[in-house]
Structures are given as C-alpha cells and as structure tokens.
XYZ file of C-alpha atoms in Angstrom:
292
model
C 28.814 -11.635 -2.464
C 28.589 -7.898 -3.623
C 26.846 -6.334 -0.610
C 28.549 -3.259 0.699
C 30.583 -3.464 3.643
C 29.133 -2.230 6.956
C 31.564 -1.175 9.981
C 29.610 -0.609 13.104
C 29.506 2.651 15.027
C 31.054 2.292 18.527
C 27.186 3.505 19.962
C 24.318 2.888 17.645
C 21.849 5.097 16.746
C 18.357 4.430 14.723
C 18.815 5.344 10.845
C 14.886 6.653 10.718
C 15.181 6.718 6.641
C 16.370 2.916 6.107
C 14.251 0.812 8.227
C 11.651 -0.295 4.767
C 7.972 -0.428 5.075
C 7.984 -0.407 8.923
C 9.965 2.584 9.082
C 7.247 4.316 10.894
C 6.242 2.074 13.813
C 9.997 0.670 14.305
C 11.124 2.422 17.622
C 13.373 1.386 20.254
C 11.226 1.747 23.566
C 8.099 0.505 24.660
C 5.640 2.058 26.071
C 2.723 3.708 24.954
C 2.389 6.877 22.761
C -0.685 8.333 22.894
C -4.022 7.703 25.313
C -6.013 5.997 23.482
C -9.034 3.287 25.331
C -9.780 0.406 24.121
C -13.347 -0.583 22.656
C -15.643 -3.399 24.859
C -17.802 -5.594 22.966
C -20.228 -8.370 25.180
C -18.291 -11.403 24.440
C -16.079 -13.235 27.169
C -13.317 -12.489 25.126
C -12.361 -9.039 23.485
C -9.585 -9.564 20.477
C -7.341 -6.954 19.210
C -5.745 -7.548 16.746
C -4.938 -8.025 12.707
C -5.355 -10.270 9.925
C -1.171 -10.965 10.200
C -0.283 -15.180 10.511
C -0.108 -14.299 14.457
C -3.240 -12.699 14.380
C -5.070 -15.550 12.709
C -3.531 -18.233 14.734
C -5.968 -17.073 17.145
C -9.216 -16.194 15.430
C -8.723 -19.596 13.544
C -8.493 -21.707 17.343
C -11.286 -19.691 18.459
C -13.558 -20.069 15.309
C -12.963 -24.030 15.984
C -13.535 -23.968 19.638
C -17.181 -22.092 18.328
C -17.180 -25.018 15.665
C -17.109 -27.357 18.188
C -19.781 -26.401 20.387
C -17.685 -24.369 22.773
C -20.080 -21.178 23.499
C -18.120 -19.930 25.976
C -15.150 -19.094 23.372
C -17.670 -16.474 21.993
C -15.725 -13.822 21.316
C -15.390 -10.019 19.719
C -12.252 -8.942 17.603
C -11.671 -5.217 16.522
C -9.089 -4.160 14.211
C -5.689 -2.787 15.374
C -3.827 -0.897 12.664
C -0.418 -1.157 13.284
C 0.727 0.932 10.417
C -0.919 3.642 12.279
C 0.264 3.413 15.630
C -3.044 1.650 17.463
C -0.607 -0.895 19.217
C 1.287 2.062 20.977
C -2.698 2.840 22.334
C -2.598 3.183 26.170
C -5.360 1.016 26.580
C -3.519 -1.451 23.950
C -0.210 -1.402 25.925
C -2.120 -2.144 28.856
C -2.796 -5.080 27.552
C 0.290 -6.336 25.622
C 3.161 -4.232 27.307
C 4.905 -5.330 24.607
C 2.963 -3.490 21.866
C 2.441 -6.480 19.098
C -1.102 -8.105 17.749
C -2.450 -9.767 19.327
C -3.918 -8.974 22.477
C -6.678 -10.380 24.387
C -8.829 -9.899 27.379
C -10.688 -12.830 29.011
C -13.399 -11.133 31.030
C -15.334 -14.291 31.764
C -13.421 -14.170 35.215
C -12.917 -12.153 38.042
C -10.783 -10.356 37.625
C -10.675 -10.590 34.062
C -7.022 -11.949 32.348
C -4.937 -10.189 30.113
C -3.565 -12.529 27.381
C -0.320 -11.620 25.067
C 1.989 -13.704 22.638
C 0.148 -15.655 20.624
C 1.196 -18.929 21.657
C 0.225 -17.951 24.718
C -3.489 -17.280 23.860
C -3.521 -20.682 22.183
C -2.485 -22.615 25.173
C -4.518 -20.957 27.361
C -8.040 -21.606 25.129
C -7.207 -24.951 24.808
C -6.778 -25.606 28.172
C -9.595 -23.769 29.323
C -11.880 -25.539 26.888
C -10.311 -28.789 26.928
C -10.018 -28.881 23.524
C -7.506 -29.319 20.582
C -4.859 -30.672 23.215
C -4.030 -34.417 23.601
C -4.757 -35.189 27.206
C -2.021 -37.680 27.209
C 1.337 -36.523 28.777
C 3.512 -37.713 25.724
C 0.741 -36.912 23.662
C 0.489 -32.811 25.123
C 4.411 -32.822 25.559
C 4.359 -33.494 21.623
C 1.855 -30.660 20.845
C 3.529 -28.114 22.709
C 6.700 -28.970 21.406
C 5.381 -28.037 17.651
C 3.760 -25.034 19.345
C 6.751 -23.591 20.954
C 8.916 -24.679 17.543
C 6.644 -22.511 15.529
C 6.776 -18.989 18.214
C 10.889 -19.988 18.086
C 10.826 -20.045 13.861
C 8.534 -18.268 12.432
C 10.826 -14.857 13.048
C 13.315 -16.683 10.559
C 10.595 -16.698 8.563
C 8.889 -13.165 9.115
C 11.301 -10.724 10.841
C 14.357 -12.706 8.541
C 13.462 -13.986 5.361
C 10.298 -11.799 4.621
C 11.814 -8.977 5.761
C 15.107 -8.579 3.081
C 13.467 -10.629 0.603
C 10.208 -8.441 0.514
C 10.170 -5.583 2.642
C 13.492 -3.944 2.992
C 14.166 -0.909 0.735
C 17.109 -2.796 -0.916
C 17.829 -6.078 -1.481
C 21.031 -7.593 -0.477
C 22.310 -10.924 -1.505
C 23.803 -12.371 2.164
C 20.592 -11.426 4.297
C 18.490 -13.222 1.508
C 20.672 -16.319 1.330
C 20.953 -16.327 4.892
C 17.700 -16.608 5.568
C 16.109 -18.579 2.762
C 18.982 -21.510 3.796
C 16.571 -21.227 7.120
C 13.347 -21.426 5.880
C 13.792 -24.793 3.480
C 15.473 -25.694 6.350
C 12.539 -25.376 8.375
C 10.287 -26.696 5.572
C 12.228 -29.495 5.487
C 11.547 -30.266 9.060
C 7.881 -30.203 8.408
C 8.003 -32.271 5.830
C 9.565 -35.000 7.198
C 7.077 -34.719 10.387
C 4.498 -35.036 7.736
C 5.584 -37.978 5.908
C 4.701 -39.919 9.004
C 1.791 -38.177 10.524
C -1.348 -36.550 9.128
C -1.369 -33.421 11.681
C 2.255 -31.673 12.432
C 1.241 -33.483 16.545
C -0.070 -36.968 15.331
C -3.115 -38.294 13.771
C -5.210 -35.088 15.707
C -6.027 -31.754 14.846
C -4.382 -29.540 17.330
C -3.535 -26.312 18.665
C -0.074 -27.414 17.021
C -1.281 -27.113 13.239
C -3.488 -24.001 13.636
C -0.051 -21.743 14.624
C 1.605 -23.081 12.091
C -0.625 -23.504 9.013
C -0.783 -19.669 8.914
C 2.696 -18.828 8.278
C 3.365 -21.719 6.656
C 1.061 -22.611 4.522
C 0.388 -19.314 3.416
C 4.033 -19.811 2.190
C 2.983 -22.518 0.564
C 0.471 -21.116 -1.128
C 2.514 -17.780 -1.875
C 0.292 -15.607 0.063
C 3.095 -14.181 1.903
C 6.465 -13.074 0.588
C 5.572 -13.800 -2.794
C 8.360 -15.772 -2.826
C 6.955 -19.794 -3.449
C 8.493 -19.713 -6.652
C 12.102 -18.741 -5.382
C 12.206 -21.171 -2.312
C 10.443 -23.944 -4.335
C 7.805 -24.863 -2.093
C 5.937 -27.465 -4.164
C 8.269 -29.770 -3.533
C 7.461 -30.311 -0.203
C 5.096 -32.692 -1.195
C 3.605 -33.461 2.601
C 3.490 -29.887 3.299
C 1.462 -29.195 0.719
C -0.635 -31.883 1.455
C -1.388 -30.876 5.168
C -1.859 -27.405 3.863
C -4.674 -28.305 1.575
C -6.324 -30.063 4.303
C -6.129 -27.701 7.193
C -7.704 -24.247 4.516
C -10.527 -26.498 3.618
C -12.094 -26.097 7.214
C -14.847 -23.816 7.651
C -13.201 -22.795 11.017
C -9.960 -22.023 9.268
C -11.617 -20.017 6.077
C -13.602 -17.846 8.714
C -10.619 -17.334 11.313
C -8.215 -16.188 8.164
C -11.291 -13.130 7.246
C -11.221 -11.752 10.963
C -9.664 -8.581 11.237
C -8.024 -8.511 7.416
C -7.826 -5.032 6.224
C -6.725 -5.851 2.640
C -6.850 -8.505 -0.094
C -10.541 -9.194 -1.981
C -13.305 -7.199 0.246
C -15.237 -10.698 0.776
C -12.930 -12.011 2.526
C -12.030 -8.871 4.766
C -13.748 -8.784 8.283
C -12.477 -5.919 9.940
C -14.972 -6.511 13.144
C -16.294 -9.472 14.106
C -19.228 -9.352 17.155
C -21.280 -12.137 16.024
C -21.200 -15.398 13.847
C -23.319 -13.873 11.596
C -21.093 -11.095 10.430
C -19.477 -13.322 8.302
C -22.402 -13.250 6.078
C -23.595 -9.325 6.731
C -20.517 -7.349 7.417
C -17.599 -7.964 4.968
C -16.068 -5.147 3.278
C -18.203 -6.090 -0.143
C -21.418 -6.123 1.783
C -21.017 -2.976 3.845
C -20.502 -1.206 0.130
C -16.621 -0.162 0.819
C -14.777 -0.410 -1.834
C -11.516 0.006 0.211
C -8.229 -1.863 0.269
C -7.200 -0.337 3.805
C-alpha cells in the first residue's frame, strides 16, 4: 500500500479544497441556506427530487402503483439540483430536515404528511395502497428485511466505493480496496438470494427489488461508477438475470426518466405533472439540447 500517511489533528476542521466533486454542497450543519418555497403541482403527492438511485427508487414504485391501477398515487415530481444548493431551500428543509433527495409531501390528507428517506417513502406507498407488499407476516417480515438491507448498504456502495473509486480528486489504493472487498461482498449476497428466488423477497415483485435494482443493477449494467469491468459484475450470473428482468418494465423505464438532468435528452424528464409528459416533455422534445 503506497497511500500517504495521514495523522489526525487533535480538532478537525473541513479541508474546503479536497472534498472532490461535492466539494461545494459538503457542509457540516444542517439547516437551510437560503429562503427559497417550494413549487405545488395538483397531484396528491408533490416529489422533489433527482434522477440519483434514491431518487428513482421512488418514481419507479410510484410509476407501478399508476401501472397498476392505483389513481390515487398520481403524483408531480420537480427537479432539485443538488449541485446548486436547492436541497438547502427553506421550503426543501422543511420537508427533509435532513437536506437529501428525496422529499415528498402527501397532501391527500389532512393535514398533509411530510415524507423523507427513501425507504421510508416506499413503505409508506405500499402500505397505503396495499400494494407491492406480501400481506403475510413472514412474507412482509422478508420484504422489509431486503428493504432495510439495501438503505443499510448501498452507502458502501455510493458514499464508499463510488466515492474514491470515481469521485474523489485522487485515487488511493486502501479506500478503493476497502470498499470494492464490500461491494462483491454485497453482490455476492444477492446472488445467492437469487439463485433460489426470482424477486430479491420471493417469487413477487416488491417494494424490495425496486430499492435495490437502482443501485444495483445500474452497477450491473455500468451505469454508475463506471466500474463493471473492475469489480467483474458479469459473473454474478443471477444478478444479472434479475436485472434484465426488473429494466424491461414499462414502470421501471418511465420511473428511471423522472427528474434526470443528464444522459441522452429522451430519456431526461426533468418535470413530470402528467402521464403524458413522457411522450411531450423530454428534453429532445422541448428542443433543449442541454446536458444539465
């Protein structure tokens, strides 16, 4: 190992010009910044959010709960750029005190509820809807168990591996081996769940495989990280099964478009207010030609 050693200050102190690509929203209090309302669309539920794997764990649930005949799941979702500070919003850190996509309002009740952590949004809809939950106790204890697993590893994934192995200004050879031991690790644990099930919960689609398909199969599919290559994904054979499966959905395709901000413009839907804008409003049909 060649990394430089590092000896601790006796108080710490935030080095502003080596925190990477996040240097400029990285901070170490909450609270909001600047007074900034948010925007109310018609829907029952207002989104805010972005296009990141927590961000789509959501649209993705709530595209299926549309899919299957839920109404009430109707929903709007406006961007929040978080490399510009719209998460430290007043009106945003009114709703997530905690100042991370996404955030959600349910204003089909009285008083309306605020919704935060993603995992949290997901139990919530399917309980409320009845829907993409086994009803069974062993059956729902098994669900939530995969749920909670992925909110527990995907910062191994994200915040660890993603972070030295893509994002951080230098590259250093512990973090990276550190953190890529985890993540096969982790793949590994999938994979064995798969070679016995068809969904991560059992035989049924579930709120269980729609938070984890996003950060994992776009792993699988190198959309994140760029880094399938280097941790070998393919060989995960059942992963890469299950991941095939789950981005052929229509539900899943649409959920992944809502609120992206980069990548090819038809497949970026910055707003979404109505089914239809999946057809009208992408980035190539409203003539931008725009990568952020």
């Amino acid at each position: 190992m060649s990394d430089q050693a590092y000896t601790p200050p006796k108080v710490w102190t935030p080095d502003t010009d080596s925190n990477g690509r996040f240097a400029s929203i990285n901070r170490p209090i909450a609270g909001a910044t600047h007074d900034k309302e948010l925007p109310v669309g018609k829907h029952p539920f207002q989104l805010y959010s972005l296009a990141t794997p927590n961000g789509v764990k959501v649209t993705i649930l709530l595209e299926e709960l549309l899919a299957a005949g839920h109404s009430g799941a109707e929903y709007d979702a406006f961007l929040i750029n978080i490399m510009e500070g719209d998460q430290f919003g007043s009106g945003f850190v009114a709703v997530n005190p905690n100042s991370k996509i996404p955030a959600m309002m349910d204003n089909s009740v009285s008083p309306p509820v605020r919704l935060f952590e993603s995992g949290a949004m997901m139990l919530y809809l399917a309980d409320k809807f009845d829907a993409f939950i086994p009803e069974d106790v062993a059956g729902r204890a098994e669900c939530l168990s995969w749920l909670f697993w992925q909110m527990g590893s995907a910062p191994f994934l994200g915040g660890g591996f993603g972070h030295f192995y893509a994002y951080a200004p230098e590259k250093y050879e512990y973090p990276i081996n550190r953190y890529a031991m985890e993540v096969k690790r982790q793949l590994d644990v999938l994979d064995r769940q798969l070679a016995t099930t068809r969904f991560i919960a059992g035989d049924d689609y579930t709120i269980a495989d729609m938070a984890i398909w996003p950060w994992y199969g776009a792993l699988v599919n190198n959309k994140v990280y760029n880094a399938a290559e280097f941790l070998q994904t393919h060989t995960y054979k059942n992963v890469v099964r299950w991941t095939q499966e789950i981005e052929q959905r229509p539900a899943v395709q649409r959920g992944r478009m809502v609120n992206r901000s980069w990548g090819e413009l038809h497949e970026q839907l910055r707003e979404r207010h109505n089914a239809s804008d999946f057809d009208t409003s992408t980035q190539d049909k409203l003539g931008s030609n725009k990568s952020d």
